[in-house]
Amino acid sequence: MSSKTVPFSARISIEDAEFISMLEYDGAHTPSDKLRALLAETRRRHASYTDYGQNLAQMQEWLGQIKRQLLVRQQQLNQHAEPVSRVLDALPDLLATLQTMSARCPTMNVRELQQTEHSVLQKVYRLNELLLPLAVTQSGGDSCELQQGLFALVKLVNEHRMAIQGEQA
């Protein structure tokens, strides 16, 4: 990125000016510093990295903010939303994989694309492993219909596994 700057003038609403004044970035104190930091953050979020590690860090940062807000509110209400926490824990990996796949897609061969698809399916499977036990074990009036559907799904999966085991024997 070039260190040369150009003057930029814009009219913004009072609400936007207040928002910029309340933003906190390391080393950004003036509205100009904050605007440059905001632009850099936005540029980084829109970048497509071919490196999984960069994408993972980006997703962890983004979803970490959401999780912090959720945890603070849960603490205030003395409640815990385990399903949402589990989703927020699993999503950075899944989204980083998809983001990396998207950035690499133009140069992928068939084998690489199939490997990535397999990886995505494993991550979705892992997410289901994290959530299904909660849906089956949690009680409450609102979840009765969900539990019935999940029990039917578990029965279907179990029947499918038995059929596969029967074929392999």
mmCIF file of C-alpha atoms in Angstrom:
data_model
loop_
_atom_site.group_PDB
_atom_site.id
_atom_site.type_symbol
_atom_site.label_atom_id
_atom_site.label_comp_id
_atom_site.label_asym_id
_atom_site.label_seq_id
_atom_site.Cartn_x
_atom_site.Cartn_y
_atom_site.Cartn_z
ATOM 1 C CA MET A 1 0.000 0.000 0.000
ATOM 2 C CA SER A 2 1.302 3.423 -0.954
ATOM 3 C CA SER A 3 2.211 5.895 1.775
ATOM 4 C CA LYS A 4 1.258 8.791 -0.491
ATOM 5 C CA THR A 5 -2.045 10.341 0.492
ATOM 6 C CA VAL A 6 -4.553 12.542 -1.295
ATOM 7 C CA PRO A 7 -7.068 14.905 0.262
ATOM 8 C CA PHE A 8 -10.599 13.542 0.362
ATOM 9 C CA SER A 9 -13.678 15.502 1.323
ATOM 10 C CA ALA A 10 -17.161 14.170 1.936
ATOM 11 C CA ARG A 11 -20.335 15.208 3.652
ATOM 12 C CA ILE A 12 -21.577 12.629 6.150
ATOM 13 C CA SER A 13 -24.485 12.526 8.543
ATOM 14 C CA ILE A 14 -24.152 13.491 12.187
ATOM 15 C CA GLU A 15 -24.732 9.838 13.107
ATOM 16 C CA ASP A 16 -21.838 8.723 10.868
ATOM 17 C CA ALA A 17 -19.584 11.420 12.317
ATOM 18 C CA GLU A 18 -20.454 10.250 15.835
ATOM 19 C CA PHE A 19 -19.820 6.654 14.791
ATOM 20 C CA ILE A 20 -16.360 7.518 13.443
ATOM 21 C CA SER A 21 -15.524 9.487 16.575
ATOM 22 C CA MET A 22 -16.428 6.477 18.735
ATOM 23 C CA LEU A 23 -14.423 3.960 16.679
ATOM 24 C CA GLU A 24 -11.336 2.601 18.376
ATOM 25 C CA TYR A 25 -8.327 1.455 16.393
ATOM 26 C CA ASP A 26 -4.789 1.102 17.692
ATOM 27 C CA GLY A 27 -2.906 4.251 16.725
ATOM 28 C CA ALA A 28 -5.943 5.922 15.153
ATOM 29 C CA HIS A 29 -6.912 9.048 17.035
ATOM 30 C CA THR A 30 -8.041 11.611 14.466
ATOM 31 C CA PRO A 31 -11.059 11.184 12.184
ATOM 32 C CA SER A 32 -8.649 10.835 9.240
ATOM 33 C CA ASP A 33 -6.696 8.069 11.028
ATOM 34 C CA LYS A 34 -9.942 6.284 11.860
ATOM 35 C CA LEU A 35 -11.243 6.590 8.303
ATOM 36 C CA ARG A 36 -7.977 5.116 6.947
ATOM 37 C CA ALA A 37 -8.201 2.263 9.482
ATOM 38 C CA LEU A 38 -11.834 1.666 8.583
ATOM 39 C CA LEU A 39 -10.967 1.520 4.880
ATOM 40 C CA ALA A 40 -8.063 -0.865 5.567
ATOM 41 C CA GLU A 41 -10.355 -3.142 7.593
ATOM 42 C CA THR A 42 -12.988 -3.104 4.863
ATOM 43 C CA ARG A 43 -10.378 -3.818 2.197
ATOM 44 C CA ARG A 44 -9.075 -6.752 4.258
ATOM 45 C CA ARG A 45 -12.587 -8.159 4.711
ATOM 46 C CA HIS A 46 -13.250 -8.053 0.983
ATOM 47 C CA ALA A 47 -9.945 -9.649 0.043
ATOM 48 C CA SER A 48 -9.950 -13.241 -1.129
ATOM 49 C CA TYR A 49 -6.928 -14.982 0.332
ATOM 50 C CA THR A 50 -5.661 -18.287 -0.973
ATOM 51 C CA ASP A 51 -4.115 -18.883 2.454
ATOM 52 C CA TYR A 52 -6.438 -20.719 4.837
ATOM 53 C CA GLY A 53 -4.654 -19.242 7.882
ATOM 54 C CA GLN A 54 -5.390 -15.673 6.809
ATOM 55 C CA ASN A 55 -9.008 -16.526 6.104
ATOM 56 C CA LEU A 56 -9.351 -18.313 9.435
ATOM 57 C CA ALA A 57 -7.946 -15.324 11.331
ATOM 58 C CA GLN A 58 -10.364 -13.033 9.507
ATOM 59 C CA MET A 59 -13.370 -15.252 10.289
ATOM 60 C CA GLN A 60 -12.320 -15.697 13.935
ATOM 61 C CA GLU A 61 -12.033 -11.926 14.318
ATOM 62 C CA TRP A 62 -15.396 -11.272 12.706
ATOM 63 C CA LEU A 63 -17.325 -14.021 14.499
ATOM 64 C CA GLY A 64 -15.420 -13.355 17.732
ATOM 65 C CA GLN A 65 -17.049 -9.934 17.909
ATOM 66 C CA ILE A 66 -20.470 -11.527 17.534
ATOM 67 C CA LYS A 67 -19.684 -14.141 20.173
ATOM 68 C CA ARG A 68 -18.436 -11.498 22.641
ATOM 69 C CA GLN A 69 -21.690 -9.564 22.266
ATOM 70 C CA LEU A 70 -23.691 -12.756 22.766
ATOM 71 C CA LEU A 71 -21.717 -13.778 25.859
ATOM 72 C CA VAL A 72 -22.088 -10.341 27.427
ATOM 73 C CA ARG A 73 -25.841 -10.396 26.857
ATOM 74 C CA GLN A 74 -26.110 -13.960 28.164
ATOM 75 C CA GLN A 75 -24.250 -12.923 31.308
ATOM 76 C CA GLN A 76 -26.563 -9.941 31.763
ATOM 77 C CA LEU A 77 -29.618 -12.186 31.441
ATOM 78 C CA ASN A 78 -28.061 -15.090 33.343
ATOM 79 C CA GLN A 79 -28.822 -17.343 30.357
ATOM 80 C CA HIS A 80 -26.748 -19.572 28.109
ATOM 81 C CA ALA A 81 -27.395 -20.273 24.426
ATOM 82 C CA GLU A 82 -25.337 -23.415 23.866
ATOM 83 C CA PRO A 83 -26.460 -24.041 20.259
ATOM 84 C CA VAL A 84 -25.486 -20.538 19.158
ATOM 85 C CA SER A 85 -22.142 -20.790 20.952
ATOM 86 C CA ARG A 86 -21.398 -24.087 19.249
ATOM 87 C CA VAL A 87 -22.269 -22.669 15.835
ATOM 88 C CA LEU A 88 -20.070 -19.623 16.458
ATOM 89 C CA ASP A 89 -17.205 -21.916 17.483
ATOM 90 C CA ALA A 90 -17.502 -24.079 14.359
ATOM 91 C CA LEU A 91 -18.254 -21.443 11.716
ATOM 92 C CA PRO A 92 -14.802 -19.791 11.421
ATOM 93 C CA ASP A 93 -13.261 -23.052 10.189
ATOM 94 C CA LEU A 94 -16.106 -23.746 7.737
ATOM 95 C CA LEU A 95 -16.233 -20.190 6.393
ATOM 96 C CA ALA A 96 -12.435 -19.974 6.086
ATOM 97 C CA THR A 97 -12.442 -23.206 4.102
ATOM 98 C CA LEU A 98 -15.140 -21.868 1.771
ATOM 99 C CA GLN A 99 -13.373 -18.524 1.422
ATOM 100 C CA THR A 100 -10.078 -20.248 0.612
ATOM 101 C CA MET A 101 -11.821 -22.517 -1.878
ATOM 102 C CA SER A 102 -13.370 -19.485 -3.558
ATOM 103 C CA ALA A 103 -10.005 -17.739 -3.879
ATOM 104 C CA ARG A 104 -8.281 -20.875 -5.222
ATOM 105 C CA CYS A 105 -11.158 -22.002 -7.435
ATOM 106 C CA PRO A 106 -9.862 -20.524 -10.714
ATOM 107 C CA THR A 107 -6.704 -22.654 -10.507
ATOM 108 C CA MET A 108 -8.138 -25.826 -8.955
ATOM 109 C CA ASN A 109 -8.079 -29.125 -10.787
ATOM 110 C CA VAL A 110 -10.795 -31.757 -10.378
ATOM 111 C CA ARG A 111 -8.979 -33.633 -7.589
ATOM 112 C CA GLU A 112 -8.384 -30.435 -5.554
ATOM 113 C CA LEU A 113 -12.002 -29.382 -5.950
ATOM 114 C CA GLN A 114 -13.207 -32.808 -4.809
ATOM 115 C CA GLN A 115 -10.852 -32.724 -1.809
ATOM 116 C CA THR A 116 -12.150 -29.305 -0.801
ATOM 117 C CA GLU A 117 -15.754 -30.406 -1.210
ATOM 118 C CA HIS A 118 -15.002 -33.413 0.993
ATOM 119 C CA SER A 119 -13.431 -31.105 3.588
ATOM 120 C CA VAL A 120 -16.508 -28.856 3.576
ATOM 121 C CA LEU A 121 -18.794 -31.859 4.024
ATOM 122 C CA GLN A 122 -16.702 -33.066 6.973
ATOM 123 C CA LYS A 123 -16.996 -29.655 8.621
ATOM 124 C CA VAL A 124 -20.768 -29.584 8.087
ATOM 125 C CA TYR A 125 -20.956 -33.105 9.506
ATOM 126 C CA ARG A 126 -18.952 -31.924 12.537
ATOM 127 C CA LEU A 127 -21.374 -29.020 13.004
ATOM 128 C CA ASN A 128 -24.270 -31.487 12.955
ATOM 129 C CA GLU A 129 -22.469 -33.623 15.547
ATOM 130 C CA LEU A 130 -22.234 -30.560 17.780
ATOM 131 C CA LEU A 131 -25.864 -29.501 17.389
ATOM 132 C CA LEU A 132 -27.964 -32.653 17.102
ATOM 133 C CA PRO A 133 -27.300 -33.862 20.659
ATOM 134 C CA LEU A 134 -28.456 -30.499 21.991
ATOM 135 C CA ALA A 135 -31.676 -30.592 20.011
ATOM 136 C CA VAL A 136 -32.432 -34.107 21.181
ATOM 137 C CA THR A 137 -31.639 -33.528 24.860
ATOM 138 C CA GLN A 138 -32.950 -30.009 25.428
ATOM 139 C CA SER A 139 -36.478 -29.792 26.717
ATOM 140 C CA GLY A 140 -39.081 -27.122 26.345
ATOM 141 C CA GLY A 141 -42.454 -26.525 24.781
ATOM 142 C CA ASP A 142 -41.038 -24.896 21.666
ATOM 143 C CA SER A 143 -38.664 -27.757 20.918
ATOM 144 C CA CYS A 144 -41.167 -30.645 20.989
ATOM 145 C CA GLU A 145 -41.790 -30.566 17.230
ATOM 146 C CA LEU A 146 -38.062 -30.215 16.571
ATOM 147 C CA GLN A 147 -37.311 -33.185 18.812
ATOM 148 C CA GLN A 148 -39.831 -35.362 16.987
ATOM 149 C CA GLY A 149 -38.231 -34.442 13.669
ATOM 150 C CA LEU A 150 -34.777 -35.165 15.039
ATOM 151 C CA PHE A 151 -35.823 -38.525 16.410
ATOM 152 C CA ALA A 152 -37.193 -39.399 12.971
ATOM 153 C CA LEU A 153 -33.907 -38.251 11.421
ATOM 154 C CA VAL A 154 -31.868 -40.310 13.907
ATOM 155 C CA LYS A 155 -34.029 -43.348 13.127
ATOM 156 C CA LEU A 156 -33.539 -42.834 9.382
ATOM 157 C CA VAL A 157 -29.755 -42.448 9.759
ATOM 158 C CA ASN A 158 -29.617 -45.528 11.975
ATOM 159 C CA GLU A 159 -31.604 -47.581 9.438
ATOM 160 C CA HIS A 160 -29.279 -46.401 6.673
ATOM 161 C CA ARG A 161 -26.202 -47.401 8.705
ATOM 162 C CA MET A 162 -27.683 -50.827 9.374
ATOM 163 C CA ALA A 163 -28.400 -51.312 5.664
ATOM 164 C CA ILE A 164 -24.811 -50.356 4.778
ATOM 165 C CA GLN A 165 -23.421 -52.694 7.438
ATOM 166 C CA GLY A 166 -25.647 -55.468 6.081
ATOM 167 C CA GLU A 167 -24.285 -54.903 2.566
ATOM 168 C CA GLN A 168 -20.678 -54.946 3.805
ATOM 169 C CA ALA A 169 -21.122 -58.184 5.736
#
